[in-house]
Amino acid sequence: RVGLLRSLGTYGYYPFWNAFLSALGCEAVLSPRSSDKILKLGEELSTAEYCAPVVMSLGHARALLAEDRVDFLLAPAMIREPVPPGFTDAHFCCYVQAHPGVLRSLQGLGLEGRLLTPVVQLCLAEDYQVARLVEALGRPLGATEGRIRQALHAAQEAQRSFREYSLGLGREVLERIEAEDTLGIVCVGRPYNTVDGGLTLDLPRKIAELGYP
């Protein structure tokens, strides 16, 4: 059983990592939903002035490990995403990139031998991605290079399907706005900032309840 944090880089890429782990015969276990309690747990661990999403993520790690339901915690170093057309690069925030190191530095979490931290650069060649995944996950998860390559393909397809589904929902809302000649409000940001109800105080839902699509 492999724990996934409901935060930072793994928040928007849950379809990717869930499919990846499932293809390797592992069960993905999510941390609890963000809350004031989870944030407080993170504050107690924080050793620097981090932004709220990072502090919340520390709380997620502590909460998940405290339940003792996982054999490993997967905290990938998410460096870069696939580069969209018209852009030259697509980096994650530096705190997201360095989050595995922050977790590793914390005392008392019981992460010794349980923290899996593959370096992930989704814009680079497949062979590079597979090599990094094999380095970090092959031995602890008992997975061969061939199985990890197949799992990567499954993960990419799951994330692609999720993206297309999300874009489809967006198109439906835009069509509704156009048809009704009404006002729409867009929350722009990373999913772990804009969609996590514990961090936004459920702002998107509150906007929708006011009648805005």
XYZ file of C-alpha atoms in Angstrom:
213
model
C 0.000 0.000 0.000
C 1.482 3.315 -1.132
C 0.407 6.639 0.326
C -0.289 9.674 -1.856
C -0.532 13.192 -0.481
C -3.730 15.053 -1.320
C -1.598 18.127 -1.940
C 0.929 19.916 -4.172
C 2.128 18.066 -7.282
C 0.235 14.847 -6.609
C -3.100 16.698 -6.211
C -3.656 17.488 -9.882
C -1.814 14.357 -10.967
C -3.785 11.878 -8.877
C -5.138 10.108 -12.022
C -1.532 9.670 -13.184
C -0.160 8.221 -9.952
C -3.210 6.137 -9.131
C -3.066 4.468 -12.558
C 0.716 4.061 -12.276
C 0.539 2.330 -8.907
C -2.451 0.199 -9.907
C -0.565 -1.042 -12.963
C 2.235 -2.165 -10.634
C -0.206 -4.048 -8.414
C -0.050 -1.477 -5.614
C -2.956 0.143 -3.782
C -2.891 3.962 -3.674
C -3.998 5.348 -0.303
C -4.901 9.047 -0.204
C -4.271 11.277 2.784
C -7.374 12.837 4.398
C -9.055 15.902 2.929
C -7.477 19.231 3.829
C -8.831 20.810 6.994
C -7.870 23.140 9.816
C -6.688 20.067 11.727
C -4.383 18.987 8.884
C -3.025 22.538 8.571
C -2.300 22.611 12.297
C -0.371 19.355 12.029
C 1.705 20.916 9.263
C 2.365 24.068 11.256
C 3.732 21.972 14.110
C 6.228 20.378 11.708
C 7.183 23.406 9.640
C 10.746 24.629 10.126
C 10.539 27.627 7.768
C 8.087 30.224 6.456
C 6.399 28.165 3.740
C 3.236 29.013 1.847
C -0.028 27.506 3.081
C -0.126 24.677 0.477
C 3.317 23.458 1.576
C 2.406 23.641 5.265
C -0.824 21.779 4.517
C 1.164 19.120 2.670
C 3.359 18.520 5.710
C 0.171 17.969 7.673
C -1.060 15.527 5.041
C 2.127 13.489 5.372
C 1.877 13.421 9.156
C -1.810 12.467 9.125
C -1.333 9.683 6.579
C 1.645 8.168 8.351
C -0.004 8.433 11.768
C -2.764 6.105 10.598
C -0.118 3.462 9.806
C -2.087 2.320 6.754
C 0.740 2.483 4.214
C 3.987 0.677 3.568
C 5.467 3.556 1.583
C 4.835 7.259 0.989
C 5.204 8.389 -2.626
C 6.344 12.019 -2.764
C 7.729 12.579 -6.268
C 9.991 15.495 -7.050
C 7.713 16.977 -9.706
C 10.051 19.175 -11.762
C 8.404 19.810 -15.125
C 5.143 19.081 -16.917
C 4.576 18.380 -20.616
C 5.121 21.675 -22.428
C 1.890 23.080 -23.935
C 1.972 24.377 -27.539
C 3.258 27.941 -27.689
C 5.324 27.652 -24.505
C 9.042 26.984 -24.035
C 8.898 25.214 -20.668
C 6.550 24.209 -17.856
C 8.122 24.074 -14.407
C 6.432 23.325 -11.121
C 6.961 25.724 -8.213
C 10.381 25.366 -6.583
C 8.740 24.307 -3.309
C 6.904 21.520 -5.121
C 10.156 20.409 -6.718
C 11.970 20.360 -3.372
C 9.141 18.954 -1.225
C 10.634 15.429 -0.933
C 13.772 16.960 0.590
C 11.713 18.889 3.111
C 9.873 15.711 4.136
C 13.140 13.809 4.407
C 14.570 16.440 6.758
C 11.719 16.174 9.287
C 12.284 14.111 12.394
C 9.776 11.750 13.948
C 7.633 10.973 10.903
C 8.880 7.404 10.588
C 9.883 7.801 6.943
C 13.102 5.804 7.166
C 13.090 3.382 4.232
C 9.489 4.302 3.336
C 9.821 7.563 1.368
C 9.742 7.112 -2.415
C 10.958 10.217 -4.270
C 11.351 9.702 -8.037
C 12.465 12.714 -10.049
C 9.690 13.444 -12.541
C 10.176 15.490 -15.691
C 7.174 14.720 -17.854
C 8.418 16.780 -20.781
C 11.523 14.657 -21.343
C 12.006 11.466 -23.345
C 10.291 8.293 -22.168
C 13.569 6.457 -21.604
C 14.705 9.196 -19.201
C 11.435 9.041 -17.286
C 11.528 5.250 -17.040
C 15.146 5.291 -15.842
C 14.361 7.741 -13.028
C 11.291 5.745 -11.976
C 13.254 2.487 -11.973
C 15.985 4.075 -9.829
C 13.537 5.209 -7.175
C 10.811 2.574 -7.290
C 12.148 -0.591 -8.885
C 13.647 -2.230 -5.817
C 11.181 -1.131 -3.087
C 8.125 -1.998 -5.197
C 9.673 -5.066 -6.791
C 9.003 -3.731 -10.304
C 11.023 -4.435 -13.421
C 11.852 -1.843 -16.047
C 9.289 -3.380 -18.396
C 6.496 -3.187 -15.839
C 7.391 0.383 -14.942
C 7.324 1.366 -18.613
C 3.873 -0.192 -18.985
C 2.724 1.559 -15.806
C 3.983 4.878 -17.182
C 1.921 4.375 -20.335
C -1.168 3.634 -18.228
C -0.506 6.731 -16.124
C -0.108 8.974 -19.149
C -3.364 7.714 -20.634
C -5.228 8.224 -17.351
C -3.956 11.797 -17.045
C -4.772 12.511 -20.699
C -8.335 11.243 -20.223
C -8.745 13.324 -17.059
C -7.484 16.430 -18.843
C -9.860 15.916 -21.762
C -12.773 15.380 -19.377
C -11.875 18.561 -17.475
C -11.557 20.580 -20.668
C -14.924 19.227 -21.786
C -16.547 20.514 -18.599
C -14.956 23.896 -19.214
C -16.281 24.033 -22.765
C -19.791 23.241 -21.512
C -19.637 26.156 -19.058
C -18.330 28.547 -21.732
C -21.163 27.531 -24.042
C -23.654 28.145 -21.245
C -22.182 31.587 -20.539
C -22.381 32.458 -24.227
C -25.930 31.140 -24.624
C -27.234 32.916 -21.524
C -25.153 36.061 -22.083
C -24.146 35.945 -18.434
C -21.052 36.520 -16.319
C -18.648 33.770 -15.388
C -15.890 33.823 -12.773
C -12.635 31.933 -13.316
C -10.357 30.842 -10.444
C -6.844 30.637 -11.909
C -4.089 28.643 -10.259
C -2.709 25.217 -9.556
C -5.344 22.632 -8.569
C -3.913 22.336 -5.055
C -4.547 26.082 -4.666
C -7.866 26.574 -6.439
C -9.726 23.285 -5.948
C -8.672 22.168 -2.469
C -11.636 23.180 -0.316
C -9.530 23.201 2.838
C -7.226 25.867 1.415
C -9.779 27.957 -0.471
C -12.446 27.756 2.253
C -14.546 26.195 -0.513
C -14.492 29.425 -2.529
C -15.352 27.887 -5.944
C -18.491 26.270 -4.498
C -19.470 29.512 -2.778
C -19.126 31.379 -6.090
C -21.276 28.759 -7.823
C -23.945 29.039 -5.109
C -24.184 32.766 -5.914
C -25.304 31.768 -9.385
C -22.063 32.238 -11.297
C -21.002 29.370 -13.560
